[in-house]
PDB file of N, CA and C in Angstrom:
ATOM      1  N   MET A  22       0.910  -1.153   0.028  1.00 45.00           N
ATOM      2  CA  MET A  22      -0.096   0.024   0.105  1.00 45.00           C
ATOM      3  C   MET A  22       1.178   1.520  -0.081  1.00 45.00           C
ATOM      4  N   PRO A  23       0.844   2.177  -1.062  1.00 56.00           N
ATOM      5  CA  PRO A  23       1.774   2.986  -1.340  1.00 56.00           C
ATOM      6  C   PRO A  23       1.444   4.218   0.146  1.00 56.00           C
ATOM      7  N   THR A  24       1.808   5.069   0.611  1.00 56.00           N
ATOM      8  CA  THR A  24       1.325   5.987   1.273  1.00 56.00           C
ATOM      9  C   THR A  24       2.589   7.000   1.146  1.00 56.00           C
ATOM     10  N   ILE A  25       1.639   8.228   1.510  1.00 56.00           N
ATOM     11  CA  ILE A  25       2.362   9.428   0.873  1.00 56.00           C
ATOM     12  C   ILE A  25       3.153  10.176   2.056  1.00 56.00           C
ATOM     13  N   THR A  26       4.578   9.892   1.684  1.00 54.00           N
ATOM     14  CA  THR A  26       5.887  10.293   2.706  1.00 54.00           C
ATOM     15  C   THR A  26       6.313  12.119   2.506  1.00 54.00           C
ATOM     16  N   ARG A  27       5.686  12.454   1.296  1.00 65.00           N
ATOM     17  CA  ARG A  27       6.358  14.149   1.336  1.00 65.00           C
ATOM     18  C   ARG A  27       4.916  14.864   1.196  1.00 65.00           C
ATOM     19  N   ALA A  28       5.802  15.961   1.596  1.00 74.00           N
ATOM     20  CA  ALA A  28       4.403  16.770   1.382  1.00 74.00           C
ATOM     21  C   ALA A  28       4.079  17.110   0.076  1.00 74.00           C
ATOM     22  N   LEU A  29       2.752  17.190  -0.469  1.00 84.00           N
ATOM     23  CA  LEU A  29       2.226  17.287  -1.488  1.00 84.00           C
ATOM     24  C   LEU A  29       1.733  18.802  -1.743  1.00 84.00           C
ATOM     25  N   THR A  30       1.458  19.193  -3.015  1.00 90.00           N
ATOM     26  CA  THR A  30       0.758  20.432  -2.852  1.00 90.00           C
ATOM     27  C   THR A  30      -0.668  20.078  -3.454  1.00 90.00           C
ATOM     28  N   LYS A  31      -1.548  21.165  -3.347  1.00 93.00           N
ATOM     29  CA  LYS A  31      -2.791  20.756  -4.250  1.00 93.00           C
ATOM     30  C   LYS A  31      -2.903  19.852  -6.045  1.00 93.00           C
ATOM     31  N   PRO A  32      -1.947  20.866  -6.554  1.00 95.00           N
ATOM     32  CA  PRO A  32      -2.144  20.396  -7.784  1.00 95.00           C
ATOM     33  C   PRO A  32      -1.465  18.879  -7.777  1.00 95.00           C
ATOM     34  N   GLU A  33      -0.674  18.435  -6.836  1.00 92.00           N
ATOM     35  CA  GLU A  33      -0.069  17.275  -6.753  1.00 92.00           C
ATOM     36  C   GLU A  33      -1.374  16.321  -6.547  1.00 92.00           C
ATOM     37  N   ILE A  34      -1.997  16.486  -5.749  1.00 92.00           N
ATOM     38  CA  ILE A  34      -3.146  15.783  -4.898  1.00 92.00           C
ATOM     39  C   ILE A  34      -3.918  16.002  -6.029  1.00 92.00           C
ATOM     40  N   LEU A  35      -4.346  16.797  -6.649  1.00 94.00           N
ATOM     41  CA  LEU A  35      -5.308  16.559  -8.222  1.00 94.00           C
ATOM     42  C   LEU A  35      -4.764  15.767  -9.298  1.00 94.00           C
ATOM     43  N   ASP A  36      -3.461  15.590  -9.596  1.00 93.00           N
ATOM     44  CA  ASP A  36      -3.054  14.430 -10.102  1.00 93.00           C
ATOM     45  C   ASP A  36      -3.185  13.347 -10.106  1.00 93.00           C
ATOM     46  N   ARG A  37      -2.932  13.167  -8.804  1.00 89.00           N
ATOM     47  CA  ARG A  37      -3.442  11.759  -8.005  1.00 89.00           C
ATOM     48  C   ARG A  37      -4.875  11.271  -7.898  1.00 89.00           C
ATOM     49  N   VAL A  38      -5.406  12.190  -7.652  1.00 92.00           N
ATOM     50  CA  VAL A  38      -6.931  12.001  -8.022  1.00 92.00           C
ATOM     51  C   VAL A  38      -7.490  11.638  -9.466  1.00 92.00           C
ATOM     52  N   LEU A  39      -6.724  12.562 -10.201  1.00 93.00           N
ATOM     53  CA  LEU A  39      -7.487  12.163 -11.752  1.00 93.00           C
ATOM     54  C   LEU A  39      -6.907  10.881 -12.229  1.00 93.00           C
ATOM     55  N   ASP A  40      -5.493  10.254 -12.010  1.00 91.00           N
ATOM     56  CA  ASP A  40      -5.105   9.545 -12.154  1.00 91.00           C
ATOM     57  C   ASP A  40      -5.924   8.146 -11.535  1.00 91.00           C
ATOM     58  N   VAL A  41      -6.448   7.998 -10.408  1.00 90.00           N
ATOM     59  CA  VAL A  41      -7.085   7.069  -9.845  1.00 90.00           C
ATOM     60  C   VAL A  41      -8.571   7.142 -10.532  1.00 90.00           C
ATOM     61  N   LEU A  42      -9.018   8.119 -10.703  1.00 94.00           N
ATOM     62  CA  LEU A  42     -10.507   8.187 -11.861  1.00 94.00           C
ATOM     63  C   LEU A  42     -10.224   7.579 -12.732  1.00 94.00           C
ATOM     64  N   ALA A  43      -9.353   7.878 -13.742  1.00 94.00           N
ATOM     65  CA  ALA A  43      -9.298   7.591 -14.851  1.00 94.00           C
ATOM     66  C   ALA A  43      -8.924   6.081 -14.800  1.00 94.00           C
ATOM     67  N   ARG A  44      -7.806   5.241 -14.123  1.00 91.00           N
ATOM     68  CA  ARG A  44      -7.423   4.145 -14.186  1.00 91.00           C
ATOM     69  C   ARG A  44      -8.749   3.317 -13.190  1.00 91.00           C
ATOM     70  N   SER A  45      -9.459   3.593 -12.368  1.00 91.00           N
ATOM     71  CA  SER A  45     -10.367   3.144 -11.871  1.00 91.00           C
ATOM     72  C   SER A  45     -11.716   2.748 -12.365  1.00 91.00           C
ATOM     73  N   PHE A  46     -12.019   3.908 -13.175  1.00 95.00           N
ATOM     74  CA  PHE A  46     -13.244   3.889 -14.191  1.00 95.00           C
ATOM     75  C   PHE A  46     -12.897   3.918 -15.453  1.00 95.00           C
ATOM     76  N   ASP A  47     -12.163   3.786 -15.991  1.00 94.00           N
ATOM     77  CA  ASP A  47     -11.669   3.852 -17.487  1.00 94.00           C
ATOM     78  C   ASP A  47     -12.054   5.195 -18.041  1.00 94.00           C
ATOM     79  N   LEU A  48     -12.188   6.372 -17.256  1.00 95.00           N
ATOM     80  CA  LEU A  48     -12.147   7.641 -18.006  1.00 95.00           C
ATOM     81  C   LEU A  48     -11.076   7.984 -18.697  1.00 95.00           C
ATOM     82  N   ALA A  49     -11.895   8.914 -19.512  1.00 94.00           N
ATOM     83  CA  ALA A  49     -10.760   9.534 -20.532  1.00 94.00           C
ATOM     84  C   ALA A  49     -10.136  11.200 -19.737  1.00 94.00           C
ATOM     85  N   PRO A  50      -8.723  10.918 -19.186  1.00 90.00           N
ATOM     86  CA  PRO A  50      -8.170  11.971 -18.520  1.00 90.00           C
ATOM     87  C   PRO A  50      -8.782  13.281 -18.982  1.00 90.00           C
ATOM     88  N   ASP A  51      -9.106  13.472 -19.877  1.00 92.00           N
ATOM     89  CA  ASP A  51      -9.381  14.895 -20.515  1.00 92.00           C
ATOM     90  C   ASP A  51     -11.216  15.270 -20.016  1.00 92.00           C
ATOM     91  N   ARG A  52     -11.530  14.195 -19.655  1.00 93.00           N
ATOM     92  CA  ARG A  52     -12.886  14.316 -19.450  1.00 93.00           C
ATOM     93  C   ARG A  52     -13.061  14.911 -17.874  1.00 93.00           C
ATOM     94  N   ILE A  53     -12.113  14.692 -17.261  1.00 96.00           N
ATOM     95  CA  ILE A  53     -12.178  14.852 -15.589  1.00 96.00           C
ATOM     96  C   ILE A  53     -11.508  16.238 -15.541  1.00 96.00           C
ATOM     97  N   ARG A  54     -12.423  17.230 -14.485  1.00 96.00           N
ATOM     98  CA  ARG A  54     -11.982  18.346 -14.133  1.00 96.00           C
ATOM     99  C   ARG A  54     -12.120  18.492 -13.018  1.00 96.00           C
ATOM    100  N   PRO A  55     -11.474  19.657 -12.404  1.00 97.00           N
ATOM    101  CA  PRO A  55     -11.917  19.760 -10.832  1.00 97.00           C
ATOM    102  C   PRO A  55     -13.217  20.167 -10.843  1.00 97.00           C
ATOM    103  N   ASP A  56     -13.906  20.318 -11.608  1.00 97.00           N
ATOM    104  CA  ASP A  56     -15.351  21.052 -11.149  1.00 97.00           C
ATOM    105  C   ASP A  56     -16.327  19.574 -12.000  1.00 97.00           C
ATOM    106  N   SER A  57     -15.707  18.638 -12.427  1.00 97.00           N
ATOM    107  CA  SER A  57     -16.849  17.542 -12.699  1.00 97.00           C
ATOM    108  C   SER A  57     -16.983  17.122 -11.702  1.00 97.00           C
ATOM    109  N   HIS A  58     -18.757  17.071 -11.780  1.00 96.00           N
ATOM    110  CA  HIS A  58     -19.458  15.933 -10.768  1.00 96.00           C
ATOM    111  C   HIS A  58     -19.496  14.866 -11.203  1.00 96.00           C
ATOM    112  N   LEU A  59     -19.218  14.242  -9.763  1.00 95.00           N
ATOM    113  CA  LEU A  59     -18.965  12.899  -9.930  1.00 95.00           C
ATOM    114  C   LEU A  59     -20.276  12.027 -10.516  1.00 95.00           C
ATOM    115  N   VAL A  60     -21.129  12.337  -9.967  1.00 94.00           N
ATOM    116  CA  VAL A  60     -22.260  11.377 -10.471  1.00 94.00           C
ATOM    117  C   VAL A  60     -22.729  11.628 -11.997  1.00 94.00           C
ATOM    118  N   ASP A  61     -23.458  13.493 -11.896  1.00 96.00           N
ATOM    119  CA  ASP A  61     -23.697  13.864 -13.387  1.00 96.00           C
ATOM    120  C   ASP A  61     -22.662  13.743 -14.494  1.00 96.00           C
ATOM    121  N   ASP A  62     -21.694  14.155 -14.284  1.00 96.00           N
ATOM    122  CA  ASP A  62     -20.383  14.299 -15.309  1.00 96.00           C
ATOM    123  C   ASP A  62     -19.790  13.038 -15.481  1.00 96.00           C
ATOM    124  N   LEU A  63     -19.156  12.547 -14.195  1.00 96.00           N
ATOM    125  CA  LEU A  63     -18.267  11.184 -14.820  1.00 96.00           C
ATOM    126  C   LEU A  63     -19.107   9.922 -14.516  1.00 96.00           C
ATOM    127  N   ASP A  64     -20.814   9.752 -14.451  1.00 95.00           N
ATOM    128  CA  ASP A  64     -21.131   8.807 -14.228  1.00 95.00           C
ATOM    129  C   ASP A  64     -21.109   7.991 -12.944  1.00 95.00           C
ATOM    130  N   LEU A  65     -20.810   8.588 -11.946  1.00 95.00           N
ATOM    131  CA  LEU A  65     -20.049   7.437 -11.056  1.00 95.00           C
ATOM    132  C   LEU A  65     -21.518   7.007 -10.104  1.00 95.00           C
ATOM    133  N   ASP A  66     -21.493   5.910  -9.338  1.00 92.00           N
ATOM    134  CA  ASP A  66     -22.447   5.812  -8.525  1.00 92.00           C
ATOM    135  C   ASP A  66     -22.186   5.459  -7.220  1.00 92.00           C
ATOM    136  N   SER A  67     -23.062   5.105  -6.384  1.00 85.00           N
ATOM    137  CA  SER A  67     -22.770   4.872  -4.908  1.00 85.00           C
ATOM    138  C   SER A  67     -21.460   4.093  -4.742  1.00 85.00           C
ATOM    139  N   ILE A  68     -21.481   2.955  -5.353  1.00 91.00           N
ATOM    140  CA  ILE A  68     -20.609   1.885  -5.546  1.00 91.00           C
ATOM    141  C   ILE A  68     -19.237   2.346  -6.071  1.00 91.00           C
ATOM    142  N   ASP A  69     -19.275   2.952  -7.248  1.00 92.00           N
ATOM    143  CA  ASP A  69     -18.064   3.427  -7.407  1.00 92.00           C
ATOM    144  C   ASP A  69     -17.388   4.633  -6.383  1.00 92.00           C
ATOM    145  N   ALA A  70     -18.445   5.146  -6.200  1.00 85.00           N
ATOM    146  CA  ALA A  70     -17.846   6.143  -4.715  1.00 85.00           C
ATOM    147  C   ALA A  70     -16.896   5.832  -4.064  1.00 85.00           C
ATOM    148  N   ILE A  71     -17.538   4.414  -3.256  1.00 86.00           N
ATOM    149  CA  ILE A  71     -16.681   3.459  -2.582  1.00 86.00           C
ATOM    150  C   ILE A  71     -15.303   3.062  -3.014  1.00 86.00           C
ATOM    151  N   ASP A  72     -15.594   2.645  -4.379  1.00 89.00           N
ATOM    152  CA  ASP A  72     -14.216   2.623  -4.759  1.00 89.00           C
ATOM    153  C   ASP A  72     -13.269   3.236  -5.162  1.00 89.00           C
ATOM    154  N   LEU A  73     -13.900   4.436  -5.307  1.00 87.00           N
ATOM    155  CA  LEU A  73     -12.710   5.445  -5.535  1.00 87.00           C
ATOM    156  C   LEU A  73     -12.202   5.719  -4.442  1.00 87.00           C
ATOM    157  N   VAL A  74     -12.957   5.707  -2.758  1.00 84.00           N
ATOM    158  CA  VAL A  74     -12.463   6.046  -1.788  1.00 84.00           C
ATOM    159  C   VAL A  74     -11.182   4.990  -1.469  1.00 84.00           C
ATOM    160  N   VAL A  75     -11.600   3.587  -1.598  1.00 87.00           N
ATOM    161  CA  VAL A  75     -10.646   2.764  -1.344  1.00 87.00           C
ATOM    162  C   VAL A  75      -9.369   3.074  -2.062  1.00 87.00           C
ATOM    163  N   GLY A  76      -9.341   3.023  -3.686  1.00 86.00           N
ATOM    164  CA  GLY A  76      -8.595   3.485  -4.392  1.00 86.00           C
ATOM    165  C   GLY A  76      -7.730   4.755  -3.529  1.00 86.00           C
ATOM    166  N   LEU A  77      -8.335   5.739  -3.134  1.00 83.00           N
ATOM    167  CA  LEU A  77      -7.547   6.833  -2.430  1.00 83.00           C
ATOM    168  C   LEU A  77      -6.939   6.741  -1.321  1.00 83.00           C
ATOM    169  N   GLU A  78      -7.453   5.834  -0.606  1.00 84.00           N
ATOM    170  CA  GLU A  78      -7.028   5.097   0.914  1.00 84.00           C
ATOM    171  C   GLU A  78      -5.757   4.366   0.415  1.00 84.00           C
ATOM    172  N   GLU A  79      -5.651   3.580  -0.572  1.00 85.00           N
ATOM    173  CA  GLU A  79      -4.496   3.024  -1.092  1.00 85.00           C
ATOM    174  C   GLU A  79      -3.369   3.530  -1.659  1.00 85.00           C
ATOM    175  N   GLU A  80      -3.815   4.729  -2.475  1.00 80.00           N
ATOM    176  CA  GLU A  80      -2.673   5.534  -2.789  1.00 80.00           C
ATOM    177  C   GLU A  80      -2.123   6.375  -1.870  1.00 80.00           C
ATOM    178  N   THR A  81      -3.206   6.683  -0.757  1.00 81.00           N
ATOM    179  CA  THR A  81      -2.553   8.052  -0.058  1.00 81.00           C
ATOM    180  C   THR A  81      -2.045   7.448   1.842  1.00 81.00           C
ATOM    181  N   GLY A  82      -2.809   6.071   1.742  1.00 84.00           N
ATOM    182  CA  GLY A  82      -2.383   5.597   2.849  1.00 84.00           C
ATOM    183  C   GLY A  82      -3.268   6.349   4.206  1.00 84.00           C
ATOM    184  N   LEU A  83      -4.457   7.299   3.905  1.00 86.00           N
ATOM    185  CA  LEU A  83      -5.553   7.614   4.655  1.00 86.00           C
ATOM    186  C   LEU A  83      -6.956   7.202   4.724  1.00 86.00           C
ATOM    187  N   GLU A  84      -7.333   6.988   5.891  1.00 90.00           N
ATOM    188  CA  GLU A  84      -8.555   6.512   5.716  1.00 90.00           C
ATOM    189  C   GLU A  84     -10.015   7.857   5.849  1.00 90.00           C
ATOM    190  N   VAL A  85     -10.711   7.759   4.868  1.00 89.00           N
ATOM    191  CA  VAL A  85     -11.960   8.614   4.503  1.00 89.00           C
ATOM    192  C   VAL A  85     -12.919   8.095   4.794  1.00 89.00           C
ATOM    193  N   SER A  86     -13.827   8.712   6.037  1.00 89.00           N
ATOM    194  CA  SER A  86     -14.968   8.351   6.737  1.00 89.00           C
ATOM    195  C   SER A  86     -16.181   8.079   5.814  1.00 89.00           C
ATOM    196  N   GLU A  87     -17.552   7.696   6.296  1.00 85.00           N
ATOM    197  CA  GLU A  87     -18.962   7.531   5.678  1.00 85.00           C
ATOM    198  C   GLU A  87     -19.021   9.048   5.715  1.00 85.00           C
ATOM    199  N   GLU A  88     -18.864   9.604   6.652  1.00 91.00           N
ATOM    200  CA  GLU A  88     -19.559  11.179   6.539  1.00 91.00           C
ATOM    201  C   GLU A  88     -18.778  12.038   5.632  1.00 91.00           C
ATOM    202  N   GLU A  89     -17.375  11.505   5.462  1.00 92.00           N
ATOM    203  CA  GLU A  89     -16.671  12.662   4.444  1.00 92.00           C
ATOM    204  C   GLU A  89     -16.822  12.174   3.594  1.00 92.00           C
ATOM    205  N   LEU A  90     -17.085  10.856   3.225  1.00 87.00           N
ATOM    206  CA  LEU A  90     -17.788  10.489   1.554  1.00 87.00           C
ATOM    207  C   LEU A  90     -18.815  11.312   1.019  1.00 87.00           C
ATOM    208  N   LYS A  91     -19.803  11.596   1.884  1.00 87.00           N
ATOM    209  CA  LYS A  91     -21.095  11.873   1.921  1.00 87.00           C
ATOM    210  C   LYS A  91     -21.162  13.415   1.256  1.00 87.00           C
ATOM    211  N   ALA A  92     -19.933  13.855   1.906  1.00 92.00           N
ATOM    212  CA  ALA A  92     -19.905  15.563   1.216  1.00 92.00           C
ATOM    213  C   ALA A  92     -19.348  16.076   0.224  1.00 92.00           C
ATOM    214  N   ILE A  93     -18.547  14.604  -0.450  1.00 93.00           N
ATOM    215  CA  ILE A  93     -18.101  14.847  -1.879  1.00 93.00           C
ATOM    216  C   ILE A  93     -19.125  14.897  -3.278  1.00 93.00           C
ATOM    217  N   ARG A  94     -19.161  16.129  -3.752  1.00 95.00           N
ATOM    218  CA  ARG A  94     -19.669  16.208  -4.912  1.00 95.00           C
ATOM    219  C   ARG A  94     -18.938  16.385  -6.235  1.00 95.00           C
ATOM    220  N   VAL A  95     -17.745  16.859  -6.273  1.00 96.00           N
ATOM    221  CA  VAL A  95     -17.101  17.377  -7.554  1.00 96.00           C
ATOM    222  C   VAL A  95     -15.752  16.843  -7.183  1.00 96.00           C
ATOM    223  N   VAL A  96     -14.931  16.494  -8.358  1.00 96.00           N
ATOM    224  CA  VAL A  96     -13.524  16.267  -8.163  1.00 96.00           C
ATOM    225  C   VAL A  96     -13.022  17.179  -6.763  1.00 96.00           C
ATOM    226  N   GLN A  97     -12.841  18.374  -6.995  1.00 97.00           N
ATOM    227  CA  GLN A  97     -12.382  19.800  -5.951  1.00 97.00           C
ATOM    228  C   GLN A  97     -12.483  18.965  -4.573  1.00 97.00           C
ATOM    229  N   ASP A  98     -13.810  18.854  -4.511  1.00 96.00           N
ATOM    230  CA  ASP A  98     -14.230  18.466  -2.961  1.00 96.00           C
ATOM    231  C   ASP A  98     -13.147  17.231  -2.513  1.00 96.00           C
ATOM    232  N   VAL A  99     -12.777  16.284  -3.658  1.00 94.00           N
ATOM    233  CA  VAL A  99     -11.838  14.903  -3.116  1.00 94.00           C
ATOM    234  C   VAL A  99     -10.629  15.819  -2.897  1.00 94.00           C
ATOM    235  N   VAL A 100     -10.110  16.590  -3.697  1.00 94.00           N
ATOM    236  CA  VAL A 100      -8.587  17.285  -3.475  1.00 94.00           C
ATOM    237  C   VAL A 100      -8.687  18.230  -2.364  1.00 94.00           C
ATOM    238  N   ASP A 101      -9.717  18.767  -1.868  1.00 95.00           N
ATOM    239  CA  ASP A 101      -9.769  19.800  -0.529  1.00 95.00           C
ATOM    240  C   ASP A 101      -9.777  18.686   0.515  1.00 95.00           C
ATOM    241  N   LEU A 102     -10.411  17.599   0.367  1.00 94.00           N
ATOM    242  CA  LEU A 102     -10.586  16.881   1.429  1.00 94.00           C
ATOM    243  C   LEU A 102      -9.193  16.327   2.057  1.00 94.00           C
ATOM    244  N   LEU A 103      -8.495  15.667   0.743  1.00 91.00           N
ATOM    245  CA  LEU A 103      -7.099  14.700   1.179  1.00 91.00           C
ATOM    246  C   LEU A 103      -5.920  15.791   1.451  1.00 91.00           C
ATOM    247  N   HIS A 104      -6.285  17.134   1.012  1.00 91.00           N
ATOM    248  CA  HIS A 104      -4.995  17.879   1.231  1.00 91.00           C
ATOM    249  C   HIS A 104      -5.264  18.468   2.644  1.00 91.00           C
ATOM    250  N   GLU A 105      -6.755  18.825   3.324  1.00 92.00           N
ATOM    251  CA  GLU A 105      -7.032  18.566   4.366  1.00 92.00           C
ATOM    252  C   GLU A 105      -6.305  17.837   5.407  1.00 92.00           C
ATOM    253  N   LYS A 106      -6.359  16.359   5.105  1.00 89.00           N
ATOM    254  CA  LYS A 106      -6.150  15.281   5.921  1.00 89.00           C
ATOM    255  C   LYS A 106      -4.660  15.194   5.738  1.00 89.00           C
ATOM    256  N   LEU A 107      -3.551  15.337   4.558  1.00 87.00           N
ATOM    257  CA  LEU A 107      -2.539  15.340   4.762  1.00 87.00           C
ATOM    258  C   LEU A 107      -1.917  16.371   5.465  1.00 87.00           C
ATOM    259  N   ALA A 108      -2.465  17.509   5.406  1.00 87.00           N
ATOM    260  CA  ALA A 108      -1.969  19.092   5.807  1.00 87.00           C
ATOM    261  C   ALA A 108      -2.454  18.736   7.512  1.00 87.00           C
ATOM    262  N   ARG A 109      -3.071  18.018   8.134  1.00 86.00           N
ATOM    263  CA  ARG A 109      -3.041  17.675   9.412  1.00 86.00           C
ATOM    264  C   ARG A 109      -2.263  16.534   9.816  1.00 86.00           C
ATOM    265  N   ALA A 110      -1.619  15.573   8.883  1.00 81.00           N
ATOM    266  CA  ALA A 110      -0.764  14.636   8.901  1.00 81.00           C
ATOM    267  C   ALA A 110       0.554  15.277   8.737  1.00 81.00           C
ATOM    268  N   GLY A 111       0.832  16.492   8.410  1.00 79.00           N
ATOM    269  CA  GLY A 111       1.986  17.429   8.171  1.00 79.00           C
ATOM    270  C   GLY A 111       2.665  16.627   6.684  1.00 79.00           C
ATOM    271  N   ARG A 112       1.715  16.312   5.694  1.00 70.00           N
ATOM    272  CA  ARG A 112       2.262  15.880   4.321  1.00 70.00           C
ATOM    273  C   ARG A 112       1.097  16.388   3.221  1.00 70.00           C
ATOM    274  N   ALA A 113       1.004  18.023   3.967  1.00 68.00           N
ATOM    275  CA  ALA A 113       0.613  18.425   2.614  1.00 68.00           C
ATOM    276  C   ALA A 113       1.309  20.039   2.686  1.00 68.00           C
ATOM    277  N   THR A 114       1.445  20.707   1.336  1.00 72.00           N
ATOM    278  CA  THR A 114       1.617  22.341   1.365  1.00 72.00           C
ATOM    279  C   THR A 114       0.804  22.866   0.551  1.00 72.00           C
ATOM    280  N   GLY A 115       1.212  24.536   0.632  1.00 68.00           N
ATOM    281  CA  GLY A 115      -0.016  25.314  -0.194  1.00 68.00           C
ATOM    282  C   GLY A 115      -1.306  25.116  -0.151  1.00 68.00           C
TER     283      GLY A 115
END
Protein backbone atom coordinates (compact mmCIF):
# COMPACT_ATOMS: atom_id res chain seq x y z
CA MET A 1 0.00 0.00 0.00
CA PRO A 2 1.64 3.29 -1.07
CA THR A 3 1.66 5.95 1.56
CA ILE A 4 2.47 9.56 0.89
CA THR A 5 5.70 10.30 2.73
CA ARG A 6 6.43 13.83 1.53
CA ALA A 7 4.39 17.01 1.45
CA LEU A 8 2.11 17.39 -1.57
CA THR A 9 0.59 20.50 -3.10
CA LYS A 10 -3.03 20.70 -4.25
CA PRO A 11 -1.97 20.35 -7.91
CA GLU A 12 -0.04 17.17 -7.03
CA ILE A 13 -3.04 15.81 -5.12
CA LEU A 14 -5.28 16.65 -8.10
CA ASP A 15 -2.93 14.72 -10.40
CA ARG A 16 -3.19 11.65 -8.15
CA VAL A 17 -6.97 11.93 -7.92
CA LEU A 18 -7.26 12.25 -11.71
CA ASP A 19 -5.03 9.20 -12.13
CA VAL A 20 -7.12 7.11 -9.72
CA LEU A 21 -10.35 8.20 -11.43
CA ALA A 22 -9.02 7.47 -14.92
CA ARG A 23 -7.57 4.06 -13.96
CA SER A 24 -10.39 2.88 -11.72
CA PHE A 25 -13.31 3.88 -13.92
CA ASP A 26 -11.77 3.79 -17.40
CA LEU A 27 -12.40 7.51 -17.87
CA ALA A 28 -10.59 9.60 -20.46
CA PRO A 29 -8.30 11.95 -18.50
CA ASP A 30 -9.42 14.96 -20.55
CA ARG A 31 -12.99 14.29 -19.38
CA ILE A 32 -12.05 14.85 -15.72
CA ARG A 33 -11.78 18.40 -14.41
CA PRO A 34 -11.75 19.81 -10.87
CA ASP A 35 -15.35 20.97 -11.32
CA SER A 36 -16.55 17.63 -12.74
CA HIS A 37 -19.50 16.34 -10.76
CA LEU A 38 -18.85 12.71 -9.86
CA VAL A 39 -22.41 11.57 -10.60
CA ASP A 40 -23.71 13.98 -13.24
CA ASP A 41 -20.51 14.43 -15.28
CA LEU A 42 -18.53 11.24 -14.66
CA ASP A 43 -21.47 8.84 -14.26
CA LEU A 44 -20.24 7.37 -10.97
CA ASP A 45 -22.74 5.73 -8.64
CA SER A 46 -22.58 5.04 -4.90
CA ILE A 47 -20.63 1.80 -5.41
CA ASP A 48 -18.17 3.67 -7.63
CA ALA A 49 -17.77 6.29 -4.91
CA ILE A 50 -16.79 3.57 -2.45
CA ASP A 51 -14.33 2.16 -4.99
CA LEU A 52 -12.90 5.66 -5.44
CA VAL A 53 -12.39 6.04 -1.70
CA VAL A 54 -10.72 2.62 -1.46
CA GLY A 55 -8.39 3.57 -4.33
CA LEU A 56 -7.53 6.88 -2.70
CA GLU A 57 -6.99 5.24 0.68
CA GLU A 58 -4.57 2.82 -0.99
CA GLU A 59 -2.85 5.69 -2.81
CA THR A 60 -2.48 7.94 0.23
CA GLY A 61 -2.58 5.70 3.27
CA LEU A 62 -5.38 7.90 4.68
CA GLU A 63 -8.81 6.79 5.81
CA VAL A 64 -11.96 8.52 4.54
CA SER A 65 -15.03 8.25 6.74
CA GLU A 66 -18.55 7.62 5.50
CA GLU A 67 -19.50 11.14 6.62
CA GLU A 68 -16.62 12.64 4.61
CA LEU A 69 -17.61 10.54 1.60
CA LYS A 70 -21.16 11.89 1.71
CA ALA A 71 -19.84 15.48 1.44
CA ILE A 72 -17.99 14.79 -1.83
CA ARG A 73 -19.78 16.04 -4.94
CA VAL A 74 -17.10 17.18 -7.41
CA VAL A 75 -13.48 16.23 -8.05
CA GLN A 76 -12.25 19.35 -6.24
CA ASP A 77 -14.07 18.18 -3.08
CA VAL A 78 -11.89 15.06 -3.15
CA VAL A 79 -8.74 17.16 -3.60
CA ASP A 80 -9.71 19.52 -0.78
CA LEU A 81 -10.53 16.65 1.58
CA LEU A 82 -7.23 14.89 0.90
CA HIS A 83 -5.30 18.17 1.20
CA GLU A 84 -6.90 18.85 4.59
CA LYS A 85 -6.18 15.32 5.83
CA LEU A 86 -2.60 15.43 4.56
CA ALA A 87 -2.07 18.87 6.11
CA ARG A 88 -3.23 17.52 9.48
CA ALA A 89 -0.74 14.68 9.04
CA GLY A 90 2.00 17.16 8.05
CA ARG A 91 2.16 15.87 4.48
CA ALA A 92 0.62 18.75 2.48
CA THR A 93 1.72 22.21 1.44
CA GLY A 94 0.04 25.24 -0.10
